Amino acid sequence: MTPVVVTGIGVVAPTGIGLDAYWAATLRGEDGIRRLQAFDPSRYPTRRAGEVTGFEAGDHLPGRLIPQTDRMTQFALAAADWAVADAGIDLDSVPSLDRGVITAGASGGFGFGQRELQHLWGESPKKVSAYMSFAWFYAVNTGQISIRHGMNGPTGVFVGEQAGGLDALAHARRQIRAGAQLMISGGMDCSLCPYGMAAQLAGGRLTADTYRPFDDRASGHLPGEGGALLTLESGDRARERGRGHYGEIAGFGATFDPRPGSGRPPALRRAVEQALADAGTGPEEIAVVFADGAGVPELDAAEATALTEVFGAGGVPVTVPKTATGRLYSGAGPLDVVTALMTLREQLAPPTVNVTRVPDTYGLDLVVGRPRPVSGTAALVLARGHHGFNSAMVVRAPAPADAVAARSGGRAAA
């Protein structure tokens, strides 16, 4: 099958805007979770989140786009610009029908939607923006990126909550293998507003404490905003134009858990096995696992069981760098893919912050405290969405001759 590789990266995260800033903070174990600033959270049990700071839409986007877009879409448009620039590709050299966009969305433009509904309720229908017709929609990032970059080829959006970002990347890979020359793919979410916080609290998995997956004090997760967008091409095309790449999207698997009370086991292990088989590799090639890390004890236990069944107890280093950003929903999987590719390039796995008491019963070799040297050419990324979505992705490091030259993906490309 045609290898599909990552030639460009754009990141917006609570711990850094742009790939370089994000990666440096992640290796340092810098915690991007703090008390919410977007609104007064004092009425809510959860008052902290992974909030992006220092992002001014006007610094990155034309003024005409700002009033018609939610903060989520502003993140996505900027990250897409950076991913294209980082790939060093002249879009005019690619027919518009051969370039496309596949993104994931979990919540849509909640902040925009809340503001316009307040105008409707508190003022007048005449005060509601015409852009409300699409700015709130979970598919809007795909549409706006497609318009901005003239991408008239394969387009779509996946809604699988936390798992959706990996699903989007996998589908973009299919489109490259089917003949598309260039795809932008990934996920970006932002629901840190009163409406969004109320919706997340209704899910029953937010904590009022600290996000500590696989810790014996785990009591849920903290939310975050941001994510990553990637430029995907075939390996042959990247080589033809003399462009190095960050690595290959080598394998993917997706399953759905049986209904609660069925007595059947969770299906995460099967997703892992599918991804490994799709990549043509065994567990021994995996240098590190980027776990989903729900932070809910029973879900953590189920994930730990799946990993120990595939790799053996303590058989592979496991890390959850999203403890420093919060769970980014559709943005989480793509950002973990970026982190996995950087880990393979540097042979250094970032730590899981705030986790210090991992029960022996989990059988996990969790990377905590400081970065850990790793050895290998492949990494596994896991993501699980609310109500049973499971996705697993294997990424592989490039051969030395194909490795990306030192360059900055993200803010420096703006």
Coordinates of C-alpha atoms in Angstrom, one line a residue:
M1 CA 0.0 0.0 0.0
T2 CA 1.1 3.6 -0.6
P3 CA 2.9 5.0 2.4
V4 CA 1.2 8.2 3.6
V5 CA 3.4 10.6 5.4
V6 CA 3.2 13.8 7.4
T7 CA 4.9 16.7 5.7
G8 CA 3.6 19.7 7.7
I9 CA 2.3 20.4 11.2
G10 CA 0.3 23.2 12.8
V11 CA -0.3 23.2 16.5
V12 CA -2.4 25.3 18.8
A13 CA -2.3 24.0 22.4
P14 CA -2.5 25.2 26.0
T15 CA 1.2 24.6 26.4
G16 CA 2.3 26.3 23.2
I17 CA 1.3 27.9 19.9
G18 CA 3.3 26.3 17.1
L19 CA 5.1 23.0 17.0
D20 CA 8.4 24.2 18.5
A21 CA 6.8 25.9 21.5
Y22 CA 4.5 23.0 22.2
W23 CA 7.2 20.3 21.9
A24 CA 9.6 22.2 24.2
A25 CA 6.9 22.7 26.8
T26 CA 5.8 19.1 26.6
L27 CA 9.4 17.8 27.2
R28 CA 9.7 20.1 30.2
G29 CA 6.5 18.7 31.6
E30 CA 5.0 22.2 31.7
D31 CA 1.5 22.2 33.0
G32 CA -0.9 24.3 30.9
I33 CA -3.9 23.8 33.1
R34 CA -5.0 26.8 35.2
R35 CA -8.1 28.6 36.5
L36 CA -10.3 29.5 33.6
Q37 CA -10.0 33.1 32.3
A38 CA -12.6 33.0 29.4
F39 CA -15.4 33.4 32.0
D40 CA -16.0 33.4 35.7
P41 CA -16.0 29.7 36.7
S42 CA -16.9 30.2 40.3
R43 CA -20.4 28.7 39.9
Y44 CA -19.1 25.5 38.4
P45 CA -17.5 22.5 40.2
T46 CA -14.8 22.4 37.6
R47 CA -12.9 25.7 37.5
R48 CA -9.7 24.8 35.8
A49 CA -8.9 23.8 32.2
G50 CA -6.2 23.8 29.5
E51 CA -6.8 27.2 28.0
V52 CA -4.8 28.6 25.1
T53 CA -3.1 31.9 26.0
G54 CA -1.4 34.4 23.7
F55 CA -3.5 33.6 20.6
E56 CA -4.8 36.7 18.9
A57 CA -6.8 35.9 15.8
G58 CA -6.0 39.2 14.2
D59 CA -2.3 38.3 14.2
H60 CA -2.9 35.3 12.0
L61 CA -6.1 35.8 10.0
P62 CA -7.7 38.4 7.7
G63 CA -10.0 40.7 9.5
R64 CA -13.0 39.6 7.4
L65 CA -12.8 36.1 8.8
I66 CA -12.9 37.0 12.5
P67 CA -16.5 38.1 12.9
Q68 CA -17.8 35.0 11.1
T69 CA -15.8 32.4 13.0
D70 CA -15.7 30.8 16.5
R71 CA -12.4 30.7 18.4
M72 CA -12.2 27.0 17.5
T73 CA -12.3 27.8 13.7
Q74 CA -9.8 30.6 14.2
F75 CA -7.4 28.0 15.8
A76 CA -8.1 25.6 12.9
L77 CA -7.5 28.2 10.1
A78 CA -4.2 29.3 11.7
A79 CA -3.0 25.8 12.2
A80 CA -3.9 24.8 8.6
D81 CA -2.0 27.8 7.3
W82 CA 1.0 26.7 9.3
A83 CA 0.7 23.1 8.3
V84 CA 0.7 24.0 4.6
A85 CA 3.6 26.4 5.0
D86 CA 5.6 23.8 7.0
A87 CA 5.1 21.3 4.1
G88 CA 6.7 23.8 1.7
I89 CA 4.1 23.2 -1.0
D90 CA 2.8 25.6 -3.6
L91 CA -0.9 24.8 -3.5
D92 CA -1.3 26.2 -7.1
S93 CA 0.8 23.3 -8.3
V94 CA -1.9 20.8 -7.1
P95 CA -5.2 20.7 -8.9
S96 CA -8.0 21.9 -6.6
L97 CA -9.8 18.6 -7.0
D98 CA -6.7 16.7 -5.8
R99 CA -6.4 18.5 -2.5
G100 CA -8.9 18.1 0.3
V101 CA -9.7 18.4 4.0
I102 CA -10.9 15.9 6.6
T103 CA -11.3 17.1 10.1
A104 CA -12.9 16.0 13.3
G105 CA -15.3 18.0 15.6
A106 CA -16.8 17.1 18.9
S107 CA -18.6 20.2 20.0
G108 CA -18.6 22.8 17.2
G109 CA -18.4 26.6 17.9
F110 CA -20.1 26.6 21.3
G111 CA -18.8 30.1 22.2
F112 CA -20.2 31.6 19.1
G113 CA -23.4 29.8 19.5
Q114 CA -23.9 30.8 23.1
R115 CA -23.3 34.5 22.3
E116 CA -25.8 34.6 19.4
L117 CA -28.4 32.7 21.4
Q118 CA -28.0 35.3 24.1
H119 CA -28.6 38.0 21.5
L120 CA -31.7 36.2 20.4
W121 CA -33.1 35.7 23.9
G122 CA -32.0 39.0 25.5
E123 CA -32.3 41.4 22.6
S124 CA -33.8 40.7 19.3
P125 CA -33.6 38.3 16.3
K126 CA -32.2 41.2 14.4
K127 CA -29.1 41.1 16.7
V128 CA -28.3 37.5 15.7
S129 CA -25.4 37.2 13.3
A130 CA -26.1 35.7 9.9
Y131 CA -22.9 33.7 10.5
M132 CA -24.7 31.8 13.2
S133 CA -26.0 29.6 10.3
F134 CA -22.7 27.8 10.2
A135 CA -20.2 29.1 12.7
W136 CA -21.6 26.8 15.5
F137 CA -21.5 23.7 13.3
Y138 CA -19.0 20.9 14.0
A139 CA -18.2 20.6 10.3
V140 CA -17.4 24.3 9.9
N141 CA -13.6 23.8 10.2
T142 CA -13.5 21.6 7.2
G143 CA -15.6 24.1 5.2
Q144 CA -13.6 27.2 6.1
I145 CA -10.2 25.5 5.5
S146 CA -11.5 24.2 2.2
I147 CA -12.6 27.7 1.1
R148 CA -9.4 29.4 2.3
H149 CA -7.1 27.0 0.5
G150 CA -9.2 26.2 -2.6
M151 CA -9.4 22.5 -1.5
N152 CA -12.2 21.1 -3.7
G153 CA -11.3 17.5 -3.5
P154 CA -12.3 15.0 -0.8
T155 CA -13.8 16.7 2.3
G156 CA -15.6 15.5 5.4
V157 CA -15.8 15.6 9.2
F158 CA -15.8 12.8 11.8
V159 CA -17.7 13.1 15.1
G160 CA -16.4 10.5 17.5
E161 CA -15.6 12.7 20.5
Q162 CA -12.1 12.0 21.7
A163 CA -11.6 9.3 19.1
G164 CA -12.6 11.4 16.1
G165 CA -9.3 13.0 15.4
L166 CA -7.6 9.7 14.7
D167 CA -10.6 8.6 12.6
A168 CA -10.1 11.8 10.5
L169 CA -6.4 11.2 9.9
A170 CA -7.2 7.6 8.9
H171 CA -9.8 8.7 6.4
A172 CA -7.4 11.3 5.0
R173 CA -4.9 8.5 4.5
R174 CA -7.5 6.5 2.6
Q175 CA -8.0 9.5 0.3
I176 CA -4.3 9.8 -0.4
R177 CA -4.2 6.1 -1.3
A178 CA -7.2 6.6 -3.5
G179 CA -5.4 9.3 -5.5
A180 CA -5.6 12.6 -3.7
Q181 CA -2.3 14.4 -3.8
L182 CA -2.6 16.5 -0.6
M183 CA -4.9 16.3 2.4
I184 CA -5.1 18.6 5.5
S185 CA -6.4 16.6 8.4
G186 CA -6.7 16.5 12.2
G187 CA -8.9 18.1 14.8
M188 CA -9.5 21.3 16.8
D189 CA -12.0 21.9 19.6
C190 CA -12.8 24.8 21.9
S191 CA -15.8 24.6 24.2
L192 CA -14.5 26.6 27.2
C193 CA -17.6 28.8 27.7
P194 CA -20.5 28.5 30.2
Y195 CA -22.6 26.6 27.6
G196 CA -19.8 24.2 26.8
M197 CA -18.8 23.7 30.4
A198 CA -22.4 22.8 31.3
A199 CA -22.6 20.3 28.5
Q200 CA -19.3 18.7 29.6
L201 CA -20.4 18.5 33.2
A202 CA -23.5 16.7 32.0
G203 CA -21.3 13.9 30.7
G204 CA -20.3 13.1 34.2
R205 CA -16.5 12.7 33.7
L206 CA -15.1 16.1 34.7
T207 CA -13.3 16.4 37.9
A208 CA -13.1 19.3 40.4
D209 CA -9.6 18.1 41.3
T210 CA -6.6 17.3 39.2
Y211 CA -6.5 15.3 35.9
R212 CA -4.6 12.1 37.0
P213 CA -5.1 9.1 34.7
F214 CA -3.8 5.8 36.1
D215 CA -3.3 7.3 39.5
D216 CA -5.1 5.9 42.5
R217 CA -6.6 9.4 43.1
A218 CA -8.1 9.6 39.6
S219 CA -11.6 11.2 39.7
G220 CA -12.1 12.3 36.1
H221 CA -10.5 14.7 33.6
L222 CA -10.2 18.4 33.0
P223 CA -11.1 19.9 29.6
G224 CA -8.9 21.8 27.3
E225 CA -8.9 23.6 23.9
G226 CA -6.8 23.4 20.8
G227 CA -5.4 20.5 18.8
A228 CA -3.4 19.9 15.6
L229 CA -3.7 19.9 11.9
L230 CA -1.4 17.9 9.6
T231 CA -0.5 18.0 5.9
L232 CA -0.5 14.5 4.5
E233 CA 1.0 13.3 1.2
S234 CA 2.1 10.0 -0.3
G235 CA 5.7 9.2 0.5
D236 CA 6.5 9.0 -3.2
R237 CA 5.2 12.5 -3.9
A238 CA 7.1 14.0 -1.0
R239 CA 10.3 12.3 -2.2
E240 CA 9.7 13.6 -5.8
R241 CA 9.5 17.1 -4.6
G242 CA 12.5 16.7 -2.4
R243 CA 10.6 17.2 0.8
G244 CA 11.4 15.3 4.0
H245 CA 8.7 14.2 6.3
Y246 CA 8.0 13.7 10.0
G247 CA 6.9 10.1 9.7
E248 CA 4.3 7.8 8.3
I249 CA 0.7 7.1 9.3
A250 CA 1.4 3.4 9.3
G251 CA -1.6 1.6 10.8
F252 CA -5.1 2.2 12.1
G253 CA -7.9 0.3 13.9
A254 CA -11.3 1.3 15.1
T255 CA -13.9 -0.6 17.2
F256 CA -17.0 0.1 19.2
D257 CA -17.6 -1.2 22.7
P258 CA -20.6 -3.5 23.4
R259 CA -23.5 -1.9 25.2
P260 CA -23.2 -1.7 29.0
G261 CA -24.5 -4.7 30.8
S262 CA -24.0 -7.1 27.8
G263 CA -21.3 -9.0 29.6
R264 CA -18.9 -8.6 26.6
P265 CA -15.5 -7.2 27.1
P266 CA -14.4 -3.7 25.9
A267 CA -13.1 -3.6 22.3
L268 CA -10.0 -1.4 22.7
R269 CA -7.6 -4.4 22.5
R270 CA -9.1 -5.3 19.2
A271 CA -8.5 -1.8 17.9
V272 CA -4.9 -2.0 18.9
E273 CA -4.4 -5.4 17.2
Q274 CA -6.1 -4.0 14.1
A275 CA -3.7 -1.0 14.0
L276 CA -0.6 -3.2 14.5
A277 CA -1.8 -5.6 11.8
D278 CA -2.5 -2.7 9.4
A279 CA 1.0 -1.4 10.0
G280 CA 2.5 -4.8 9.4
T281 CA 4.2 -4.8 12.7
G282 CA 4.2 -6.6 16.1
P283 CA 4.1 -5.2 19.6
E284 CA 7.9 -5.5 19.8
E285 CA 8.4 -2.6 17.4
I286 CA 6.4 -0.1 19.5
A287 CA 8.8 2.2 21.3
V288 CA 6.1 4.0 23.3
V289 CA 2.3 4.1 23.8
F290 CA 0.4 7.4 24.0
A291 CA -2.5 6.3 26.1
D292 CA -6.0 7.7 26.0
G293 CA -5.9 8.2 29.8
A294 CA -9.6 8.9 30.7
G295 CA -8.9 9.6 34.3
V296 CA -11.9 7.6 35.3
P297 CA -10.8 4.5 37.4
E298 CA -12.8 1.9 35.6
L299 CA -11.9 3.3 32.2
D300 CA -8.2 3.5 33.2
A301 CA -8.4 -0.1 34.4
A302 CA -9.9 -1.2 31.1
E303 CA -7.2 0.5 29.1
A304 CA -4.4 -0.9 31.3
T305 CA -5.9 -4.4 30.8
A306 CA -5.9 -3.9 27.0
L307 CA -2.2 -2.8 27.0
T308 CA -1.0 -5.5 29.3
E309 CA -2.8 -8.1 27.2
V310 CA -1.0 -6.9 24.0
F311 CA 2.4 -5.9 25.4
G312 CA 2.7 -7.8 28.7
A313 CA 2.9 -6.2 32.1
G314 CA 5.4 -3.3 31.9
G315 CA 6.2 -4.3 28.4
V316 CA 6.3 -0.9 26.8
P317 CA 6.7 2.7 28.1
V318 CA 3.3 4.5 28.4
T319 CA 2.8 8.2 28.6
V320 CA -0.2 10.6 28.7
P321 CA 1.1 14.1 27.9
K322 CA -2.5 15.4 27.7
T323 CA -2.5 15.6 31.5
A324 CA -0.7 19.0 30.9
T325 CA -3.3 20.3 28.3
G326 CA -6.6 18.7 29.4
R327 CA -8.6 16.5 27.1
L328 CA -8.9 18.3 23.8
Y329 CA -11.6 16.0 22.4
S330 CA -11.3 15.9 18.6
G331 CA -8.0 17.7 18.9
A332 CA -6.4 15.3 21.3
G333 CA -5.6 12.4 19.0
P334 CA -3.9 14.5 16.3
L335 CA -1.9 16.3 18.9
D336 CA -0.8 13.0 20.3
V337 CA 0.2 11.9 16.8
V338 CA 2.3 15.0 16.5
T339 CA 3.9 14.3 19.9
A340 CA 4.5 10.7 19.0
L341 CA 6.3 11.7 15.7
M342 CA 8.5 14.1 17.7
T343 CA 9.2 11.4 20.3
L344 CA 10.4 9.1 17.6
R345 CA 12.5 11.9 16.0
E346 CA 14.2 12.8 19.3
Q347 CA 14.0 9.3 20.8
L348 CA 12.7 10.9 24.0
A349 CA 9.2 10.4 25.5
P350 CA 7.6 13.3 27.4
P351 CA 6.4 12.7 30.9
T352 CA 2.9 12.4 32.3
V353 CA 2.5 15.3 34.7
N354 CA 0.6 15.3 38.0
V355 CA 0.6 11.4 38.2
T356 CA 2.7 9.9 41.0
R357 CA 0.7 7.0 42.5
V358 CA 0.2 4.3 39.8
P359 CA -1.3 1.1 41.3
D360 CA 0.9 -2.0 40.6
T361 CA -2.3 -3.7 39.6
Y362 CA -2.4 -1.7 36.4
G363 CA 0.9 -3.3 35.2
L364 CA 1.9 -0.1 33.4
D365 CA 5.4 1.4 32.9
L366 CA 4.2 5.0 33.0
V367 CA 6.6 7.7 32.1
V368 CA 6.5 10.3 34.9
G369 CA 8.7 12.9 36.4
R370 CA 11.0 13.6 33.4
P371 CA 11.4 12.7 29.8
R372 CA 12.6 9.2 29.2
P373 CA 14.9 7.9 26.4
V374 CA 13.2 5.4 24.2
S375 CA 14.4 3.2 21.4
G376 CA 12.4 2.2 18.3
T377 CA 10.9 3.2 15.1
A378 CA 7.1 3.2 15.8
A379 CA 4.6 4.5 18.4
L380 CA 1.0 3.7 19.2
V381 CA -1.6 6.4 19.9
L382 CA -4.9 5.5 21.5
A383 CA -8.1 7.5 21.8
R384 CA -11.5 6.7 23.2
G385 CA -14.7 8.6 22.7
H386 CA -17.7 8.8 25.0
H387 CA -20.2 6.0 24.6
G388 CA -17.8 3.4 23.2
F389 CA -15.6 4.8 20.4
N390 CA -12.1 3.2 20.2
S391 CA -9.4 4.2 17.8
A392 CA -5.7 3.2 17.6
M393 CA -3.0 4.5 15.3
V394 CA 0.5 3.4 14.6
V395 CA 3.0 6.0 13.4
R396 CA 6.4 5.2 12.1
A397 CA 9.6 7.3 12.0
P398 CA 11.0 8.2 8.5
A399 CA 14.1 6.6 7.2
P400 CA 17.1 8.9 7.8
A401 CA 17.2 10.0 4.2
D402 CA 13.5 11.0 4.4
A403 CA 13.5 12.8 7.7
V404 CA 12.3 16.3 7.8
A405 CA 15.1 19.0 7.9
A406 CA 15.1 21.2 10.9
R407 CA 12.3 23.7 10.5
S408 CA 9.5 25.2 12.5
G409 CA 6.0 24.0 12.1
G410 CA 3.5 26.4 13.5
R411 CA 3.8 30.0 14.7
A412 CA 7.0 30.8 12.8
A413 CA 5.2 30.0 9.6
A414 CA 2.4 32.5 10.2

